[in-house]
Coordinates of C-alpha atoms in Angstrom, one line a residue:
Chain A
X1 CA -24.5 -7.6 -2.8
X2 CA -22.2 -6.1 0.0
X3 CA -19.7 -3.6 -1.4
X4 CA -17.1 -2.9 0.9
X5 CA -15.8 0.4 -0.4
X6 CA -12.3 2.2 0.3
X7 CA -12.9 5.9 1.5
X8 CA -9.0 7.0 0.9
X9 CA -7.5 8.9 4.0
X10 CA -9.1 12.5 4.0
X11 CA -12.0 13.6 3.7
X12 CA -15.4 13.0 1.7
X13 CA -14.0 13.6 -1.6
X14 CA -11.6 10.5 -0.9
X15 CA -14.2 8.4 -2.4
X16 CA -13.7 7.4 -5.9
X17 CA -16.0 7.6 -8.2
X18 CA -17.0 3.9 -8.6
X19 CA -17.8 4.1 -4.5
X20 CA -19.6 7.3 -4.7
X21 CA -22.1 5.6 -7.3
X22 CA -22.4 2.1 -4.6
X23 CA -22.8 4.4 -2.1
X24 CA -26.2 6.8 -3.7
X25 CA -28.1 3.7 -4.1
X26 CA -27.1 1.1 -1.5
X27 CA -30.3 0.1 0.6
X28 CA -28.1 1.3 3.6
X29 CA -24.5 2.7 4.0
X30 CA -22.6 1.2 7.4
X31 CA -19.5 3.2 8.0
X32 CA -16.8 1.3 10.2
X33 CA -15.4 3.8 12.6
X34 CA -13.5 2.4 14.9
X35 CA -9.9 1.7 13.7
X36 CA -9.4 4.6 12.1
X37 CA -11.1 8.2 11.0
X38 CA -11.7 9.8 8.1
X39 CA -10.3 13.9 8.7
X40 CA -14.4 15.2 8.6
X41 CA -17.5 14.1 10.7
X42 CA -20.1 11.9 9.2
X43 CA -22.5 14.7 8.6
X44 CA -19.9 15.9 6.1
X45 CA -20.3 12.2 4.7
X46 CA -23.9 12.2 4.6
X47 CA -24.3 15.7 3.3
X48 CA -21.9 14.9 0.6
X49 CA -23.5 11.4 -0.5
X50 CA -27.3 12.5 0.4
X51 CA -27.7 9.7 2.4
X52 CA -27.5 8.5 5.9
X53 CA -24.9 6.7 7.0
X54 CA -25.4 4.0 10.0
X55 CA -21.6 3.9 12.0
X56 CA -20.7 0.6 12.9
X57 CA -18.1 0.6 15.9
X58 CA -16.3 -2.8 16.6
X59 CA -19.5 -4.4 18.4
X60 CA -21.7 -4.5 15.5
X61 CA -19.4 -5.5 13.3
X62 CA -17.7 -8.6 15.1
X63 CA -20.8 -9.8 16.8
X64 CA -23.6 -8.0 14.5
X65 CA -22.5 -8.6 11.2
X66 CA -25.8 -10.6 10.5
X67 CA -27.7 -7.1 11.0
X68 CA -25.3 -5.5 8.5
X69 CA -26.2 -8.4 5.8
X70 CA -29.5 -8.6 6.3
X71 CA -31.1 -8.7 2.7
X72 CA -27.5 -8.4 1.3
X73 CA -28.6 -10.9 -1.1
X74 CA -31.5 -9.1 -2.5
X75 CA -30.0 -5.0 -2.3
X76 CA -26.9 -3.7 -2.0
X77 CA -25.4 -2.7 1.1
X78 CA -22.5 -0.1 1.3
X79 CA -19.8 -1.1 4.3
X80 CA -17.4 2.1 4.1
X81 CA -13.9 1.4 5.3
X82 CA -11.5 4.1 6.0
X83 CA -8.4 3.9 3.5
X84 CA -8.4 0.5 1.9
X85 CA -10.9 -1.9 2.6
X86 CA -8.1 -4.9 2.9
X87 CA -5.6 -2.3 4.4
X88 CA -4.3 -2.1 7.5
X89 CA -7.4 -3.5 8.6
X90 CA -9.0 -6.3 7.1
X91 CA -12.5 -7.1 6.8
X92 CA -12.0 -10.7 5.7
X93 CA -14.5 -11.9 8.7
X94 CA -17.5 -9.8 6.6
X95 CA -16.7 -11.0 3.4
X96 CA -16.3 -15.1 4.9
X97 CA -19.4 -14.6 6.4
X98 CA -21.5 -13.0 3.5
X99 CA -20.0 -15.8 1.6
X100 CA -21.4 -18.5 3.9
X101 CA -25.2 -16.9 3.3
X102 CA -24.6 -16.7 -0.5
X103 CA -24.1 -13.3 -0.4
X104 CA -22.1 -12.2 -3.4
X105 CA -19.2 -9.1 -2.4
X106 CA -17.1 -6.5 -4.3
X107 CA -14.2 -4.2 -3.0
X108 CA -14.0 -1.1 -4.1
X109 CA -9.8 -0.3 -3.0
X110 CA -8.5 3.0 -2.4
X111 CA -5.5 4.4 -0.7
X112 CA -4.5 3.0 2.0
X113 CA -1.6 4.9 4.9
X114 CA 0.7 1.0 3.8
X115 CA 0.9 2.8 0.2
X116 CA 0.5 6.1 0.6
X117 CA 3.6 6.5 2.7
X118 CA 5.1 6.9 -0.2
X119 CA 4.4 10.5 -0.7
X120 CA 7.2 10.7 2.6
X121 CA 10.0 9.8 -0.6
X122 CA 10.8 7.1 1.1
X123 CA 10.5 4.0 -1.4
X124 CA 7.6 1.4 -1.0
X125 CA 10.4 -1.3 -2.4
X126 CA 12.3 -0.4 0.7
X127 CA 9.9 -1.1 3.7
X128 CA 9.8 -4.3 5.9
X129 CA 7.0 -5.6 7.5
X130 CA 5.0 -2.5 8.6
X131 CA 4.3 -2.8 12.9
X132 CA 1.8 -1.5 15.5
X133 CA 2.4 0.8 18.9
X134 CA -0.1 0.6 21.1
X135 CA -0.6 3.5 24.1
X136 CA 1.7 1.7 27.0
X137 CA 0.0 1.4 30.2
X138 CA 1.3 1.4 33.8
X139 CA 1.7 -1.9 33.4
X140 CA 1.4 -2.8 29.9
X141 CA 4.2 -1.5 27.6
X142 CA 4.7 -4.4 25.1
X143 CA 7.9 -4.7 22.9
X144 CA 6.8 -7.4 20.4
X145 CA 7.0 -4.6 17.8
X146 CA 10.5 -4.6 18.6
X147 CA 11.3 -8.0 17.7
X148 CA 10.0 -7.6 14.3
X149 CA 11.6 -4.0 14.1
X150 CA 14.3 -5.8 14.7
X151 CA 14.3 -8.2 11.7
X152 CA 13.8 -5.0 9.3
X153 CA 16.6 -3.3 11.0
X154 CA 18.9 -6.4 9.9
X155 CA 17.8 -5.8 6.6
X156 CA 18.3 -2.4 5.9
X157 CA 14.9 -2.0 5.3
X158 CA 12.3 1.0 6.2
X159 CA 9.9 0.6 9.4
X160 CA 6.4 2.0 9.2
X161 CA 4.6 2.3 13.2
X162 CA 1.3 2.7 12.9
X163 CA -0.1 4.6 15.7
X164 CA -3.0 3.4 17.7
X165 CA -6.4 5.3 18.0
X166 CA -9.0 4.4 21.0
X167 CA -12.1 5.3 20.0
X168 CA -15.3 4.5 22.1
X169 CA -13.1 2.9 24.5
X170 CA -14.9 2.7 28.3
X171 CA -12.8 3.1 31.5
X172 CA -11.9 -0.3 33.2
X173 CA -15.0 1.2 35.8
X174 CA -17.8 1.9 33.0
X175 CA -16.7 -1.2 31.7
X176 CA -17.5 -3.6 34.9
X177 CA -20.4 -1.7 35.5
X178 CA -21.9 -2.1 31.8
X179 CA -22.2 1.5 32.0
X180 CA -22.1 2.4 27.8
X181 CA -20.1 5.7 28.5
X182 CA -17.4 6.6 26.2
X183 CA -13.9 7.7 27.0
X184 CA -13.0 11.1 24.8
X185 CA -11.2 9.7 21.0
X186 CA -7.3 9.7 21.5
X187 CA -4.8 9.0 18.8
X188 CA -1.3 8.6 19.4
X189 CA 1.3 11.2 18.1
X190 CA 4.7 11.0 16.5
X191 CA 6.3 12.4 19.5
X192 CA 4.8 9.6 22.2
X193 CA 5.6 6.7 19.8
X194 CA 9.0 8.0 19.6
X195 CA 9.2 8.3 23.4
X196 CA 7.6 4.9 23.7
X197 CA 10.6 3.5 21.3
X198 CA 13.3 5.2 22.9
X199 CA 12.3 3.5 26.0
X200 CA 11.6 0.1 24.7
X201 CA 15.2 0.3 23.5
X202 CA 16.3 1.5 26.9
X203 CA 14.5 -1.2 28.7
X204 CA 15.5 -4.3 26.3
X205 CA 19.0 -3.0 25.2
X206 CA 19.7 -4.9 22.0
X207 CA 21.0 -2.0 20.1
X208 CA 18.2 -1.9 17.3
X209 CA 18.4 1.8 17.2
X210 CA 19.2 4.6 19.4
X211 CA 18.2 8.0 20.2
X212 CA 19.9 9.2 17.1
X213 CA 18.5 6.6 14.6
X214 CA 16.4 9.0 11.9
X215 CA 12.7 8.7 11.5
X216 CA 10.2 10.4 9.7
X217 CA 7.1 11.8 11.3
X218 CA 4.1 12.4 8.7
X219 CA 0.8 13.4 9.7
X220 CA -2.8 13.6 8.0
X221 CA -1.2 11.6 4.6
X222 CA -2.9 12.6 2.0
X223 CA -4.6 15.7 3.2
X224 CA -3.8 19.2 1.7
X225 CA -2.5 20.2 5.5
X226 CA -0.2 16.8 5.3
X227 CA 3.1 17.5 7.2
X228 CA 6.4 15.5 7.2
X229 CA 9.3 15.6 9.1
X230 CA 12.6 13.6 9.6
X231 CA 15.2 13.8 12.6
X232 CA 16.4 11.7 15.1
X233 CA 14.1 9.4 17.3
X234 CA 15.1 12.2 19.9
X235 CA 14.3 15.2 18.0
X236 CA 11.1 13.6 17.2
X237 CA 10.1 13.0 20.9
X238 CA 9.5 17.1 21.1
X239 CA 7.8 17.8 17.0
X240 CA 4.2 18.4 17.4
X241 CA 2.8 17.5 14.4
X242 CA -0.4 19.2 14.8
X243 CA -4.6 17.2 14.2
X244 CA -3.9 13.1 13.7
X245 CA -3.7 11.2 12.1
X246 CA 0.1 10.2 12.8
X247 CA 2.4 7.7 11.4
X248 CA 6.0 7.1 11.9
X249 CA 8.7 5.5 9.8
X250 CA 12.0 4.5 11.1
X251 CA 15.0 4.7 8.3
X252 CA 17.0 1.7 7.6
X253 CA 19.6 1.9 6.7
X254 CA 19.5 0.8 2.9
X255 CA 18.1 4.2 2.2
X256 CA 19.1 5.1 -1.2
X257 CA 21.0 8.7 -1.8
X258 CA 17.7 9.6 -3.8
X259 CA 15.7 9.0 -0.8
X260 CA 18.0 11.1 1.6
X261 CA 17.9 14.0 -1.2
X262 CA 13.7 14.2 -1.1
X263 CA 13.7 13.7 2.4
X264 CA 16.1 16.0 3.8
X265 CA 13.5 19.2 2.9
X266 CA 11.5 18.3 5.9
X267 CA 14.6 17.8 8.0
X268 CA 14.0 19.1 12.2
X269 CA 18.0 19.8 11.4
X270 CA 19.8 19.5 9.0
X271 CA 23.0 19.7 10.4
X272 CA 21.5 16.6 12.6
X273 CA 19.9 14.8 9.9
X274 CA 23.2 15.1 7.9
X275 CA 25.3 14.1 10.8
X276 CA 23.2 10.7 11.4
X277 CA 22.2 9.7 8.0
X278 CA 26.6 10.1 7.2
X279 CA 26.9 7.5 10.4
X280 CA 24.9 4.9 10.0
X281 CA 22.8 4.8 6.7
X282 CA 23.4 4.8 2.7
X283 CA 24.5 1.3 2.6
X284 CA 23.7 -0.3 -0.5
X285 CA 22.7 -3.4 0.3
Chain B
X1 CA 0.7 24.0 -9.3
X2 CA 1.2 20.3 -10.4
X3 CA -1.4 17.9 -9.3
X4 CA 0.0 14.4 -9.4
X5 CA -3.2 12.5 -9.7
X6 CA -3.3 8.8 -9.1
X7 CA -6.1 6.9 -11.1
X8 CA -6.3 3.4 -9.1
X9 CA -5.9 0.3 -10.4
X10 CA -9.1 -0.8 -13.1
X11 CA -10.6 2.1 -15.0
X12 CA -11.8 5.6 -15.6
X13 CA -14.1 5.2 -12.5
X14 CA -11.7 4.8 -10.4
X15 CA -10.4 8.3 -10.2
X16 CA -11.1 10.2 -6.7
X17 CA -14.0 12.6 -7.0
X18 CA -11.3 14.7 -5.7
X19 CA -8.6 13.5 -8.3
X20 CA -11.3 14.0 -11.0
X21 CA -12.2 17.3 -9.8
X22 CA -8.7 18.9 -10.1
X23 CA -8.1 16.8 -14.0
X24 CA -11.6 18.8 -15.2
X25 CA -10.0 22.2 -14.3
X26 CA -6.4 21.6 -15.1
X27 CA -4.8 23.2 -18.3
X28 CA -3.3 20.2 -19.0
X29 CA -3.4 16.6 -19.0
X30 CA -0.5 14.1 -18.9
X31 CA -0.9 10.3 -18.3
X32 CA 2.2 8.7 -16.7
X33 CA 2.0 5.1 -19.5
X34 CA 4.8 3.6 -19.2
X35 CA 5.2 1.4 -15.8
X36 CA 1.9 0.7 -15.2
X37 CA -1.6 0.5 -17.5
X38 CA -5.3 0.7 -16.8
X39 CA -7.6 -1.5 -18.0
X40 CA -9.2 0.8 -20.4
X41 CA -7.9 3.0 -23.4
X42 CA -6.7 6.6 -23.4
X43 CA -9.8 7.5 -25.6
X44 CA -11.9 6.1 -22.3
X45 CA -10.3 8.4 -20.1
X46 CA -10.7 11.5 -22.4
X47 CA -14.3 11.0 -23.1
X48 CA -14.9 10.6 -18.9
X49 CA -12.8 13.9 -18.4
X50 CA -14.3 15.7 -21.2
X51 CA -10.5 16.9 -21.6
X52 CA -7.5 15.5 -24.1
X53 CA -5.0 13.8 -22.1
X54 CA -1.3 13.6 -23.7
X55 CA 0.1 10.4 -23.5
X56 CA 3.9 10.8 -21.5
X57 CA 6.5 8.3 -22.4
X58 CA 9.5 7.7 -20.5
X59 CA 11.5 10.2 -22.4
X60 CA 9.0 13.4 -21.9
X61 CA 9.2 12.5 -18.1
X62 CA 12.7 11.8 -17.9
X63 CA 14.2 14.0 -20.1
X64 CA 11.0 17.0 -21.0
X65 CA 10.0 17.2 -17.7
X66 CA 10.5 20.8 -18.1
X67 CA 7.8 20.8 -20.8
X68 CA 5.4 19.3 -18.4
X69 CA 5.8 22.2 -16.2
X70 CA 5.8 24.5 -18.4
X71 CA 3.4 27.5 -16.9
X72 CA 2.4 25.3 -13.7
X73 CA 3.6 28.7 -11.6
X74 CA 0.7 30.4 -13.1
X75 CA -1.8 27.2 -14.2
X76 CA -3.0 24.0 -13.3
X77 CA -1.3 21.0 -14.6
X78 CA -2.4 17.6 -13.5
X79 CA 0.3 14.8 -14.1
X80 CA -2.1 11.3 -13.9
X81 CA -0.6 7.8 -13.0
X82 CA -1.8 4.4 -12.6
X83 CA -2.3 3.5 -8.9
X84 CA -0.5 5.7 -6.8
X85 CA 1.7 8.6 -7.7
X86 CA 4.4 7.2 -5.0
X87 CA 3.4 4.1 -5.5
X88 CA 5.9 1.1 -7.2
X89 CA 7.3 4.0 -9.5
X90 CA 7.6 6.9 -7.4
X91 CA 8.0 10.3 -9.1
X92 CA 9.9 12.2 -6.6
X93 CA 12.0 13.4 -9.5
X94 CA 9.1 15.6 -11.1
X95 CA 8.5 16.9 -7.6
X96 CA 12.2 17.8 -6.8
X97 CA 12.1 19.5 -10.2
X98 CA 9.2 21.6 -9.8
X99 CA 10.6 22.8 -6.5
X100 CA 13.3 24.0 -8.2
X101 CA 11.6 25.7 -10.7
X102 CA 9.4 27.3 -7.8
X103 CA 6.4 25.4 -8.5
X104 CA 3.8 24.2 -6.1
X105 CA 3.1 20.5 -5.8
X106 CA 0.2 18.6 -5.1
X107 CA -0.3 14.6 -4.4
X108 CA -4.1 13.1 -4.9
X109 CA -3.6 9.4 -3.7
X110 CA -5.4 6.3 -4.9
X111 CA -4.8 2.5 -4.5
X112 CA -1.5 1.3 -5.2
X113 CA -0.7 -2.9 -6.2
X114 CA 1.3 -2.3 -3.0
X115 CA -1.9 -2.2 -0.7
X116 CA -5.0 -3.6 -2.9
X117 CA -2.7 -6.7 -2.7
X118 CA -4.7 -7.1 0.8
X119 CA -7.9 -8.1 -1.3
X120 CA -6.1 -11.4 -1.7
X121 CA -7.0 -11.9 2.2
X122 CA -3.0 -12.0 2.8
X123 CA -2.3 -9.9 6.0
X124 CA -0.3 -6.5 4.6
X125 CA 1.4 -6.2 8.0
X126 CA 2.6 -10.2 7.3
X127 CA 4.5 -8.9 3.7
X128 CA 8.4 -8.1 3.7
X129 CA 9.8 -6.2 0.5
X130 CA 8.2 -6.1 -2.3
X131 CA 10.5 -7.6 -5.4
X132 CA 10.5 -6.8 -9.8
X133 CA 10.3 -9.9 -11.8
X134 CA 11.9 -8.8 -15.1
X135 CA 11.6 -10.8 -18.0
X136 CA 14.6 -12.7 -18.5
X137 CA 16.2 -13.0 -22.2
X138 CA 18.5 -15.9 -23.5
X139 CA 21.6 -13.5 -22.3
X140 CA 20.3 -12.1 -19.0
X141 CA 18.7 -13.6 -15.9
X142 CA 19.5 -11.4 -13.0
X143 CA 18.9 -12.8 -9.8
X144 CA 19.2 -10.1 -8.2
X145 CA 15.2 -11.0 -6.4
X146 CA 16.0 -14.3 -5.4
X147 CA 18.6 -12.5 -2.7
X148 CA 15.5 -10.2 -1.6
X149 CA 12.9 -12.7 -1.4
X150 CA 15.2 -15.1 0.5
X151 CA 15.6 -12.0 3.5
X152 CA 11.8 -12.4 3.8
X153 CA 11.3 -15.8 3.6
X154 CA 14.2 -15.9 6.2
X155 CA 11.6 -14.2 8.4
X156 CA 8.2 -15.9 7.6
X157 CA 6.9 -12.9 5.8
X158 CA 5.1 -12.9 2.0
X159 CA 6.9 -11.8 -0.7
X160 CA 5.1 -9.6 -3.2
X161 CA 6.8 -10.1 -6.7
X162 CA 5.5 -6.7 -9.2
X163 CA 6.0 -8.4 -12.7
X164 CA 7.4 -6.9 -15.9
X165 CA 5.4 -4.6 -18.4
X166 CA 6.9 -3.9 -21.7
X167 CA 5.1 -0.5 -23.3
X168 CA 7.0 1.2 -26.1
X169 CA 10.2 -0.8 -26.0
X170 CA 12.2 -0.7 -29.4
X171 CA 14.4 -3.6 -30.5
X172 CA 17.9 -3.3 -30.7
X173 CA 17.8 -3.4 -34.5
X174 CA 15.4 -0.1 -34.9
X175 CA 17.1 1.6 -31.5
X176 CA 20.6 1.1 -33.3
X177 CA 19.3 2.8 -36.4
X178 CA 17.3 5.6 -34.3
X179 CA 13.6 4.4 -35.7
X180 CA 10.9 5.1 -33.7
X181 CA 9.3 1.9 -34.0
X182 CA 7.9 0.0 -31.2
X183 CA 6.9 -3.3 -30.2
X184 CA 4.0 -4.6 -29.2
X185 CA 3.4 -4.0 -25.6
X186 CA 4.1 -7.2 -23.6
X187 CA 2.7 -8.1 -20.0
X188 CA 4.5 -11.0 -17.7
X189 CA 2.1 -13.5 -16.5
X190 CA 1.7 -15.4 -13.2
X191 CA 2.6 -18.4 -15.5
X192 CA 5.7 -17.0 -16.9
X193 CA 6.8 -15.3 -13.0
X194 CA 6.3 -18.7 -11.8
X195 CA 8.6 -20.8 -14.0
X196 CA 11.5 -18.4 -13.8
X197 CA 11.2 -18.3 -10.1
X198 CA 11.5 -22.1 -10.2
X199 CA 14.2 -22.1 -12.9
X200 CA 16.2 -19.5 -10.3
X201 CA 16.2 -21.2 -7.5
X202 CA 17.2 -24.4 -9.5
X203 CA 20.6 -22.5 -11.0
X204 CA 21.2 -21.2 -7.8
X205 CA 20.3 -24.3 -5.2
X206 CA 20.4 -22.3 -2.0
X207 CA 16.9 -23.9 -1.2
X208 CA 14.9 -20.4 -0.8
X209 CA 11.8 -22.3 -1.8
X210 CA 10.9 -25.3 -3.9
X211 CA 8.1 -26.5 -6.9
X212 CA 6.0 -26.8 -3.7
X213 CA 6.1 -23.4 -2.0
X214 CA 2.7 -22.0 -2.7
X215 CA 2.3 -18.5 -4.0
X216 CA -0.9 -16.8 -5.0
X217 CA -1.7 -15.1 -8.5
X218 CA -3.9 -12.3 -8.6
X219 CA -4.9 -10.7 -11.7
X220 CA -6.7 -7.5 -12.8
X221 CA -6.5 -6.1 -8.9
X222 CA -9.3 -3.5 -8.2
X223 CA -11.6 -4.4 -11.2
X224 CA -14.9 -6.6 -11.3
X225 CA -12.9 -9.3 -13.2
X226 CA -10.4 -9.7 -10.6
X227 CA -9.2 -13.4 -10.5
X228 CA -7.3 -14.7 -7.7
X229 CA -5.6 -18.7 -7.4
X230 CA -3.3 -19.5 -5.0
X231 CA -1.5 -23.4 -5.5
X232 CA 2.0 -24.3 -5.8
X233 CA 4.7 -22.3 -7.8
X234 CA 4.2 -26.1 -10.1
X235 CA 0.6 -25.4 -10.0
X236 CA 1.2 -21.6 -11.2
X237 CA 3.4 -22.3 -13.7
X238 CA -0.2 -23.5 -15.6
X239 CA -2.7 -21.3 -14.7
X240 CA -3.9 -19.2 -17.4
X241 CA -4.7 -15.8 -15.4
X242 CA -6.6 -14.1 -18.3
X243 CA -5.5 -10.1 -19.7
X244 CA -2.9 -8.1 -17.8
X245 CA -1.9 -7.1 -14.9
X246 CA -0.7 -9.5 -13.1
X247 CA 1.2 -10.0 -9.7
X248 CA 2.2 -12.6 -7.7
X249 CA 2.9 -13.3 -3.6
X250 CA 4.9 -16.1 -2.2
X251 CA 3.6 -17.0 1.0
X252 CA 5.4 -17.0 4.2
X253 CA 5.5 -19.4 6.6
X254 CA 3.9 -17.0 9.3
X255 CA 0.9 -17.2 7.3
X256 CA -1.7 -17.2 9.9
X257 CA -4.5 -19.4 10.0
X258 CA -7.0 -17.1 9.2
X259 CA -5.4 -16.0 6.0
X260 CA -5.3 -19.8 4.9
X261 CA -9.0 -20.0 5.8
X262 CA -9.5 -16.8 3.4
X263 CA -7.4 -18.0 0.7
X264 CA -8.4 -21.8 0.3
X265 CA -11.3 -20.8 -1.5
X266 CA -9.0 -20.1 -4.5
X267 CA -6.7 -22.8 -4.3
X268 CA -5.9 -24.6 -7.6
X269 CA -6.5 -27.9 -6.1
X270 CA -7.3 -28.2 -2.8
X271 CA -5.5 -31.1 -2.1
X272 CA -2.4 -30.1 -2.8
X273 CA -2.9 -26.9 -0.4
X274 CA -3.9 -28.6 2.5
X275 CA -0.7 -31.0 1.6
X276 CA 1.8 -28.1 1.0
X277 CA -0.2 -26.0 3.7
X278 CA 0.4 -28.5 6.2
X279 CA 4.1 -29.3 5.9
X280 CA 5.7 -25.8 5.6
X281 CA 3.2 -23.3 6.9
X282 CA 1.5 -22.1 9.5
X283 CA 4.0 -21.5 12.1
X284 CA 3.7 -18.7 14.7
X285 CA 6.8 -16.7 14.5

């Protein structure tokens, strides 16, 4: 059987204790490890689980999934997933696959950044579609997230950005010379996706928000070191929100009074924040 | 300090070896058991802990909360809920109040419905707002949802619909004589959702969806009995889903091809996908 198992967003003791029991006596334990991290190293992982654990980076899992399930349908094979196995990242191509060599699957779920925003105050029921920001380029700053920023921010509804991460990402160079050399990790912060928004806006100019819209900042969710903050999109380009990883919500402006009075704790300003959220936001519906 | 402790979605196992860590240390244990249930009994819990755990209804959270935190500046007290602690029912309220009184708080997340909804194979970043089903009675059908779900389907975007649990509700008779007599606990079922869905939108004719819109039903999320179908809200309104919980997603018509491909499998009657599938879905943007 394949277990795809949910790791939660910290560290080794993430795990619940359903996966911890798949995990001490799979045949072998894959770790996927390349859209997003866990806050320890593998050795922590393997240390904690007293097993080795095989990390699968993007490669072996789109092209070498065969590798991963081979004898799935005699053992069991662990395939650890940061957060939620079905969260931000699905791994429907794995479990289509194991299905069409009669390999039977179960999901072990755990939390996953799309639910555990919630411990910003802001209110699941309130959020919109949730969107992507990639790093922008010299000459590659896409706005598509805009567009559908733009459909929550008609609603009234909450934004969560997810941040991008490039891990084991070769320069355009290594790359063309099949070189297998590894840029360093990088993971986007609050600040630069803020920056990136404020320009986006500046560049397209259809008034979805400005430099003063509020957003939260929250970083390493669900970690005893997690750290929130709300201000303005402006405020926000200058926080440093310390180790990733990062995740940004912009307010809409259907945010309930209960929501403002949780939120306003981890205000940059409050004289800001309170200035802003009187504005533009508490509408009811 | 007070732990909130989220449990998941299925059973006892389910805790994080984290979560269950903090509960075997704590001077107290309260389960959150009145929006959402596990699968297994109290008793099941205690005997996995090792610890009693103290049952809190609605009234000891919203009114005793006080009790709860009674000696949490000095002591441990964990404070468990089903899923995720700001999950569907948030408690920011317990949180605010233990600031107040000076207390130290602490979140342990798990899996929320609002991201294990993923292990249908729907995309979470292709959802809108999530809506409440209540039950309706002969007096009051609010509608209030239909107005929500319309904003996403306005979109393209999946519509997760969280449906009604009844736990220690007291008729009117026994609440009007102050008797402390409760009902049997009642869970909505994709069935029931289903019909009043169809029986909104046919008081209210504005054409949001139709008998025909297809919608998934996923029961028991997170647990080896997990049962999924996805047909037309028609088709729904027959399915018999098995024991509680139960949820339900309308589809949007961004569904992308890869999330049909995922979900066929569990189509009612195939037929009538492809047939629905075809006329109404699929489109881009």
């Amino acid at each position: 059987m394949l277990h795809l198992v949910g790791l939660g967003l910290a560290d080794e003791t993430d795990i619940t204790v359903r996966g911890l029991e798949i995990v001490k006596k799979a045949e072998r334990v894959y770790l996927e490890a390349y859209t997003a991290i866990l806050l320890v190293d593998k050795s922590k992982l393997e240390a904690f689980y007293g097993r080795p654990v095989i990390e699968a980076d993007r490669e072996l899992v789109e092209s070498g999934s065969d590798d991963i399930l081979a004898g799935a349908d005699k053992t069991d094979i662990a395939f650890l997933v940061v957060g939620d196995p079905f969260g931000a990242t699905t791994h429907t191509d794995l479990v289509l696959r194991a299905r069409e060599l009669g390999i039977q699957t179960n999901v072990v779920p755990n939390a996953s950044i799309m639910s555990a925003i919630g411990s910003t105050g802001l209110q699941l029921y309130n959020f919109g579609q949730t969107v992507s920001m990639v790093f922008f380029l010299d000459n590659w700053r896409p706005s598509s997230f805009y567009d559908r920023v733009r459909e929550n921010v008609q609603i009234g509804l909450h934004t969560l950005v997810l941040l991008d991460i490039k891990v084991k990402e070769q320069s355009m160079e290594n790359l063309a010379r099949g070189r297998r050399i590894f840029e360093p990790p990088r993971y986007m912060t609050v600040a630069q996706c803020a920056a990136q928004m404020i320009e986006t806006e500046e560049t397209r100019k259809e008034g979805v928000y400005t430099r003063e819209s509020l957003a939260m900042g929250a970083a390493r969710v669900g970690a005893p070191d997690q750290k929130l903050v709300v201000g303005t999109l402006q405020e926000l380009t200058e926080v440093d929100m310390g180790a990733p990883l990062h995740s940004l919500v912009l307010l809409g402006r259907r945010t309930h009074d209960l929501e403002r009075d949780y939120i306003r704790q981890f205000a940059v300003n409050e004289a800001t924040f309170d200035a802003s959220y009187q504005k533009s936001y508490g509408a009811s519906s």
